[in-house]
PDB file of C-alpha atoms in Angstrom:
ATOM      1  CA  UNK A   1     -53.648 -41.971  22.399  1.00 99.00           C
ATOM      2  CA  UNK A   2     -55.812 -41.322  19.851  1.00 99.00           C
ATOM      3  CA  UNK A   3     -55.602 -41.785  16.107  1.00 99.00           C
ATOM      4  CA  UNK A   4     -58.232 -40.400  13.263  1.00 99.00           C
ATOM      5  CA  UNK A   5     -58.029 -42.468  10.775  1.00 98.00           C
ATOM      6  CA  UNK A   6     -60.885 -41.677   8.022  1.00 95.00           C
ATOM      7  CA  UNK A   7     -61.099 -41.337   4.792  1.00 90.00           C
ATOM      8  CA  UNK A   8     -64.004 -41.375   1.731  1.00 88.00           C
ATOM      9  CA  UNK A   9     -63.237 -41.154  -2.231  1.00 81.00           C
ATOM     10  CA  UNK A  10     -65.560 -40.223  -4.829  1.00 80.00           C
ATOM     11  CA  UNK A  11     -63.048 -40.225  -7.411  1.00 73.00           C
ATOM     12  CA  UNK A  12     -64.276 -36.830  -9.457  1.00 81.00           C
ATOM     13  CA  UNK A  13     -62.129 -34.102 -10.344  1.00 89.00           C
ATOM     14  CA  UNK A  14     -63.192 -30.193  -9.172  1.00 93.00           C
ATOM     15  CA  UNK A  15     -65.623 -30.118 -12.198  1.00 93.00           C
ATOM     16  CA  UNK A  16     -67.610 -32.878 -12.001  1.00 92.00           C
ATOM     17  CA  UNK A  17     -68.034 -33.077  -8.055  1.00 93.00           C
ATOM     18  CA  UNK A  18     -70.734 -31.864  -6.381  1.00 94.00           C
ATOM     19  CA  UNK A  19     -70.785 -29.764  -2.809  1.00 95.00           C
ATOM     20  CA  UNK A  20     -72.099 -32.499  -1.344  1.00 95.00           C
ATOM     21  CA  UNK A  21     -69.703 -34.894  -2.419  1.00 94.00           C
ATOM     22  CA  UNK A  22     -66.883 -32.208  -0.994  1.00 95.00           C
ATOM     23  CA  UNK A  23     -68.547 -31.370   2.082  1.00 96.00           C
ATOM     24  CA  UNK A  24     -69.128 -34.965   3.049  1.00 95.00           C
ATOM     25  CA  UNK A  25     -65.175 -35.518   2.252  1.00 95.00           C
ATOM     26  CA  UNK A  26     -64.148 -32.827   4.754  1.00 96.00           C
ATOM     27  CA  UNK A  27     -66.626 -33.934   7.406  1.00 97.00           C
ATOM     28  CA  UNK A  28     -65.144 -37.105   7.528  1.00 97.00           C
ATOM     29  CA  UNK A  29     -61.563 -36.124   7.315  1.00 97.00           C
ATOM     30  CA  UNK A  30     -61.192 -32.905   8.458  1.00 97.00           C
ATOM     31  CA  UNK A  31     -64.344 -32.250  10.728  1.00 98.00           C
ATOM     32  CA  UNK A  32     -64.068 -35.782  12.622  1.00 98.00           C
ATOM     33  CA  UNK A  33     -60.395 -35.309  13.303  1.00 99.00           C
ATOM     34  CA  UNK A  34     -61.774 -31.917  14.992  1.00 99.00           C
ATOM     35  CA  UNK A  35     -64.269 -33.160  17.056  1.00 99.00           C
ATOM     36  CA  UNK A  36     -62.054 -36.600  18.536  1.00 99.00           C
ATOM     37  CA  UNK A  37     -59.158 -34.005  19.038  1.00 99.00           C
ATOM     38  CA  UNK A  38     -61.371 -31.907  20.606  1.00 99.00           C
ATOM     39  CA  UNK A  39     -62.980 -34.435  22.576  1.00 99.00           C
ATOM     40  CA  UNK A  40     -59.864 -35.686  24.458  1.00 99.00           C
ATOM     41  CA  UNK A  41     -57.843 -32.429  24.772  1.00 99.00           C
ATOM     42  CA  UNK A  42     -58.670 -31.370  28.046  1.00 99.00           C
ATOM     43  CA  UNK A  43     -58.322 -34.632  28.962  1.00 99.00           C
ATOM     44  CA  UNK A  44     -54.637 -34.773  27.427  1.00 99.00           C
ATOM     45  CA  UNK A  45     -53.945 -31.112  28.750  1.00 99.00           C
ATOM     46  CA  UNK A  46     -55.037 -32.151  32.320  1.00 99.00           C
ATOM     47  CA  UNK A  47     -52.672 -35.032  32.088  1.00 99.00           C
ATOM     48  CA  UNK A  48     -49.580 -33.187  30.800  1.00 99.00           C
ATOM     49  CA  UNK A  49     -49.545 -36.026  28.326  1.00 99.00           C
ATOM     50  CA  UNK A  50     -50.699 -37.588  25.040  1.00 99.00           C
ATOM     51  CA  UNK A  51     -50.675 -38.320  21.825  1.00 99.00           C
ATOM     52  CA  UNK A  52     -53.067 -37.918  18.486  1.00 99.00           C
ATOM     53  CA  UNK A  53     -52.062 -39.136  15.394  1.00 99.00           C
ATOM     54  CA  UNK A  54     -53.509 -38.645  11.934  1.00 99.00           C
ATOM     55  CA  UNK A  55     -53.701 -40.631   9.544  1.00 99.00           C
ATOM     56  CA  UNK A  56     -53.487 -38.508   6.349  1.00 99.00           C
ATOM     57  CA  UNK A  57     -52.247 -39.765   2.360  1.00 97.00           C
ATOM     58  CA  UNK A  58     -49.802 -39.130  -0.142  1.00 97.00           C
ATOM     59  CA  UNK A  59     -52.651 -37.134  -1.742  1.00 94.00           C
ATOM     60  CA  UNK A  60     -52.163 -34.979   0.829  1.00 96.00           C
ATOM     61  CA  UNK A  61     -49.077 -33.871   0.121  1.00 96.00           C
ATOM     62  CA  UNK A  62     -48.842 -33.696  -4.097  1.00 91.00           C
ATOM     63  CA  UNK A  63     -51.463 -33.627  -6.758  1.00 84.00           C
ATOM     64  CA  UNK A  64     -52.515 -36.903  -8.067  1.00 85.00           C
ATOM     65  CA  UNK A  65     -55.872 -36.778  -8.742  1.00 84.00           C
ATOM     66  CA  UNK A  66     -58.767 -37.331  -6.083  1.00 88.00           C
ATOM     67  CA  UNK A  67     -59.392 -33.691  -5.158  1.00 93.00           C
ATOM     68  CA  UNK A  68     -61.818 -33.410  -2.798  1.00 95.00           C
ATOM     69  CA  UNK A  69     -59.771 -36.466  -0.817  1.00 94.00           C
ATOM     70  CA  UNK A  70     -56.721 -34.672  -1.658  1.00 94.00           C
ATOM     71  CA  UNK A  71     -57.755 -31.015  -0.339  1.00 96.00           C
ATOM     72  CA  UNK A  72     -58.705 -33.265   2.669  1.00 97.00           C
ATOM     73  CA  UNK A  73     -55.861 -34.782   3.529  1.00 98.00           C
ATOM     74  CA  UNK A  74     -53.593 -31.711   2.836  1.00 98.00           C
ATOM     75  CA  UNK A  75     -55.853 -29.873   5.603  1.00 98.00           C
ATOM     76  CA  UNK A  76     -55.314 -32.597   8.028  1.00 99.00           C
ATOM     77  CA  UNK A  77     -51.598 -32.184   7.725  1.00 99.00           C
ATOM     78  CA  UNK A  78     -51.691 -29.200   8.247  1.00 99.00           C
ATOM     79  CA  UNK A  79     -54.181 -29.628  11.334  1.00 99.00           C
ATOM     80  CA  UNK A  80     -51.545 -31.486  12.221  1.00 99.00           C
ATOM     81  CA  UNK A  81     -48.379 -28.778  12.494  1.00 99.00           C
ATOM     82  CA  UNK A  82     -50.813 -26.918  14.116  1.00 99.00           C
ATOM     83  CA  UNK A  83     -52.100 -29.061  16.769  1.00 99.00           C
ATOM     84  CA  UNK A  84     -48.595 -29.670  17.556  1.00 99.00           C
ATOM     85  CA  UNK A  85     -47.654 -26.176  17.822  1.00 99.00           C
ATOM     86  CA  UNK A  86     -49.954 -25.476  20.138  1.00 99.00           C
ATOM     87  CA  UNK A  87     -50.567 -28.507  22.718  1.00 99.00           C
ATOM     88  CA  UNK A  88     -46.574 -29.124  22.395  1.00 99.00           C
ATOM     89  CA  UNK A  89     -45.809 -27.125  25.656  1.00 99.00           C
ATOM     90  CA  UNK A  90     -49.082 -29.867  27.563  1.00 99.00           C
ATOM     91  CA  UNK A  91     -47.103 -32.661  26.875  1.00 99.00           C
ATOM     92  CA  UNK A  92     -49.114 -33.592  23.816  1.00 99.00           C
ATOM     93  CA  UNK A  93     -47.614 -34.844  20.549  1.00 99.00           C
ATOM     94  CA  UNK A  94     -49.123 -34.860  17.243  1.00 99.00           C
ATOM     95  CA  UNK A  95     -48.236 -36.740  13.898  1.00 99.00           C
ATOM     96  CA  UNK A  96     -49.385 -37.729  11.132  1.00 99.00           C
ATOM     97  CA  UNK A  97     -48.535 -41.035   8.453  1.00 99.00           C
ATOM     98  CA  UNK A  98     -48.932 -40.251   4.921  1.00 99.00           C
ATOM     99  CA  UNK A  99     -49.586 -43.801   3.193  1.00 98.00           C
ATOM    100  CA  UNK A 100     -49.324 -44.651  -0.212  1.00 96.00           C
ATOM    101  CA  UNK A 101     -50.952 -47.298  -1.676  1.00 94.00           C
ATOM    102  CA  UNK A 102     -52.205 -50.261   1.303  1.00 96.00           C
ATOM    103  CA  UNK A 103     -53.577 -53.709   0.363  1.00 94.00           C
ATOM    104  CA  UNK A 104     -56.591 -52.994   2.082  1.00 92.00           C
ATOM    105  CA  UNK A 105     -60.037 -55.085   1.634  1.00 91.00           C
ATOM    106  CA  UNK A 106     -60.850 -52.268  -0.978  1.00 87.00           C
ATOM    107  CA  UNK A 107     -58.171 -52.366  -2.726  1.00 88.00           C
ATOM    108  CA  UNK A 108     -58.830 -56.791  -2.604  1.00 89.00           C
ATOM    109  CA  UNK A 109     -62.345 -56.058  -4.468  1.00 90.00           C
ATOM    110  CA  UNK A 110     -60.721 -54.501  -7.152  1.00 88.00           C
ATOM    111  CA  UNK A 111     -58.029 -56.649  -7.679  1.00 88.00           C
ATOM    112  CA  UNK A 112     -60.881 -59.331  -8.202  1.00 91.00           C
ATOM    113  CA  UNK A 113     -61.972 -57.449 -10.931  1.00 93.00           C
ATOM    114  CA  UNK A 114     -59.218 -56.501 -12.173  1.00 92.00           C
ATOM    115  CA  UNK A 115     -55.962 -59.246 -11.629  1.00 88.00           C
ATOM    116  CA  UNK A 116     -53.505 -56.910 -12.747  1.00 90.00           C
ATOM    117  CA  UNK A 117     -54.720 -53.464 -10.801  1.00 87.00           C
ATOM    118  CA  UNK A 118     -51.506 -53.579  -9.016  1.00 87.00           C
ATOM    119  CA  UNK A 119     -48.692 -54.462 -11.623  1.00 88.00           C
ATOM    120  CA  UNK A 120     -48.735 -50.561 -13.138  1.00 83.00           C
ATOM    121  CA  UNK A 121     -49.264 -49.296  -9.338  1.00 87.00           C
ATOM    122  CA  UNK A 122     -45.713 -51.099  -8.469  1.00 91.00           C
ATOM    123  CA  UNK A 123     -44.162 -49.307 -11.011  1.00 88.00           C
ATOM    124  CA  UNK A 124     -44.889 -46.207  -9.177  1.00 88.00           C
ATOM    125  CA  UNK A 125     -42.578 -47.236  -5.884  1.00 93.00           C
ATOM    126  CA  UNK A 126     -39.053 -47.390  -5.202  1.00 94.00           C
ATOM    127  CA  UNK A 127     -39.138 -50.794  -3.238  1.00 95.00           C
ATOM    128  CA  UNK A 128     -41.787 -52.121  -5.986  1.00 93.00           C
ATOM    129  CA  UNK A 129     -44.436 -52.921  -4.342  1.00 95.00           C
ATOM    130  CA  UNK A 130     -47.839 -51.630  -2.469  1.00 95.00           C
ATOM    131  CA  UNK A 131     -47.804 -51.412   1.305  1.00 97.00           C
ATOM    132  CA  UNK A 132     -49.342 -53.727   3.323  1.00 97.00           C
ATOM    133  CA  UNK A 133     -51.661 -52.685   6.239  1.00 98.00           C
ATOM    134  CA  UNK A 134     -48.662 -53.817   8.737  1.00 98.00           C
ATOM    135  CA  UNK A 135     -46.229 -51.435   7.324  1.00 99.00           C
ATOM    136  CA  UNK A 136     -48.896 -48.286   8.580  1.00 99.00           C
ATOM    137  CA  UNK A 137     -49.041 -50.346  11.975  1.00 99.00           C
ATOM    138  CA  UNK A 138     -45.720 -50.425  12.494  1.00 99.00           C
ATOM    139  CA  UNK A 139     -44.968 -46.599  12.051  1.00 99.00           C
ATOM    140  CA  UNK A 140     -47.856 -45.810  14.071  1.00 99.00           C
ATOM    141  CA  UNK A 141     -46.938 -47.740  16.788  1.00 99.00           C
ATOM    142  CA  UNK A 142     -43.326 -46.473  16.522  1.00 99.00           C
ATOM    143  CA  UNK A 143     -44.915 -42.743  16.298  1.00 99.00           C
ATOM    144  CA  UNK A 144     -47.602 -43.403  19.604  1.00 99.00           C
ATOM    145  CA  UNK A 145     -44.654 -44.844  21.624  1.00 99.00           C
ATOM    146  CA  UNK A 146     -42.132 -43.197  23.702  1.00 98.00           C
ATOM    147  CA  UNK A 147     -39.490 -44.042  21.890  1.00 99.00           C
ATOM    148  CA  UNK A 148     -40.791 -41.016  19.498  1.00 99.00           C
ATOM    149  CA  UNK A 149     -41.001 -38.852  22.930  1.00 98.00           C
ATOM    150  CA  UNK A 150     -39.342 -36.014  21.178  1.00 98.00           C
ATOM    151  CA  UNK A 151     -40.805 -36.176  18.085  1.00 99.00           C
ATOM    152  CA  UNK A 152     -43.808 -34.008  17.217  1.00 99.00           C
ATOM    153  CA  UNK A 153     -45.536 -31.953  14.086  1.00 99.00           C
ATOM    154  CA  UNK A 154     -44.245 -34.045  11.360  1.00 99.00           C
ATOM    155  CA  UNK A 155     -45.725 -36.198   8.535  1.00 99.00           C
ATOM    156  CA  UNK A 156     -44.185 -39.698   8.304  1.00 99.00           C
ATOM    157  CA  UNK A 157     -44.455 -40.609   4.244  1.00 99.00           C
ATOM    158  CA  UNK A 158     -45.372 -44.648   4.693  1.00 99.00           C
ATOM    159  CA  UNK A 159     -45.351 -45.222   0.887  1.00 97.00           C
ATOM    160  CA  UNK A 160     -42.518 -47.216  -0.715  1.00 97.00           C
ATOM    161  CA  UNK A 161     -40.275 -44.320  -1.937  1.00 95.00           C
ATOM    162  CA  UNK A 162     -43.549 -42.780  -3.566  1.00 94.00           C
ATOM    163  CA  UNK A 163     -42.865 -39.104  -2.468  1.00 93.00           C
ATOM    164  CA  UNK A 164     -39.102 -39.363  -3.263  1.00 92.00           C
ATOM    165  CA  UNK A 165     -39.572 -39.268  -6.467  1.00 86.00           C
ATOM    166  CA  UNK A 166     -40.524 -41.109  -9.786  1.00 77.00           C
ATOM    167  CA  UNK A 167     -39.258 -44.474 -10.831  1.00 73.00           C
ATOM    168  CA  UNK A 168     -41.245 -44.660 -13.680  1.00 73.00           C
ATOM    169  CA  UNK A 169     -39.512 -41.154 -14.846  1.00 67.00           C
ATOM    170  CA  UNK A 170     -36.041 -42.287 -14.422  1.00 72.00           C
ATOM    171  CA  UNK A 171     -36.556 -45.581 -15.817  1.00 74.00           C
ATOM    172  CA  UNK A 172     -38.644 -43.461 -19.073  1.00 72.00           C
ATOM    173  CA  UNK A 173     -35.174 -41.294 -19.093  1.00 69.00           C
ATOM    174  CA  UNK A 174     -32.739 -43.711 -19.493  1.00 67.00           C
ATOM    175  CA  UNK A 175     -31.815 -43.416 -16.116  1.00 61.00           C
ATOM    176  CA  UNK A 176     -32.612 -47.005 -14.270  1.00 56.00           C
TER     177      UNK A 176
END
């Protein structure tokens, strides 16, 4: 098994970042899940077996700001469909979770700057709330295990009802 799980913001929009700043995005997201995938293919293929699993981000999949993170983790997904396209018929599965927002120790050092950080960042999600780091453990171990034997090439949204659609629209329209 083996899950790439990397990720680096700078927080600028297309204008204001530099090529640095992009390039060093994709090498960590894009280029490093290259080279571990890489690294324990022919290992996998030999074995008629395995797993890789990416972790990726609801950036990936819409536009909310972050580009150069975004653009990454949009490649990575779709690193993803193609990784499991092609090492399918060796046994191999690929995956990927798309988080939303995870109390992490980064997101901790903000909220001690800023107490409320989260309360507008709940609104955003259906169950009301920011994931916790368990709720991207327990889909991954759900997706490396062989109870997911037959599933392969998809992108597991981890994020609250995030990608489903808008709470705060519906509850702006009258509707919640």
């Amino acid at each position: 098994i083996l899950v790439n799980n990397a990720g680096l913001s700078v927080g600028a929009d297309v204008a204001r970042l530099t090529s640095a700043d992009w390039d060093r995005n994709f090498d960590v997201v894009i280029k490093a899940a290259f080279l571990c995938s890489r690294a324990v293919l022919p290992t996998m293929i030999e074995a008629r077996r395995g797993v890789i699993l990416n972790i990726a981000s609801v950036n990936g999949m819409f536009g909310i700001g972050e580009d150069a993170y975004s653009a990454a983790k949009a490649g990575l997904l779709n690193l993803t469909q193609n990784m499991a396209m092609r090492y399918g018929k060796n046994g191999i599965r690929v995956n990927a979770i798309s988080p939303g927002t995870i109390r992490t120790p980064i997101w901790d050092e903000r909220l001690a700057r800023d107490p409320d950080v989260f309360d507008s960042l709940n609104a955003w999600y259906a169950l009301g709330r920011v994931g916790e780091v368990e709720d991207v453990t327990n889909a991954a171990l759900f997706l490396c295990s062989s109870e997911a034997s037959w599933i392969t090439g998809v992108n597991l949204p981890v994020d609250g009802g995030l990608t489903a659609g808008s709470v705060r629209m519906i509850e702006d329209l009258g509707g919640g």
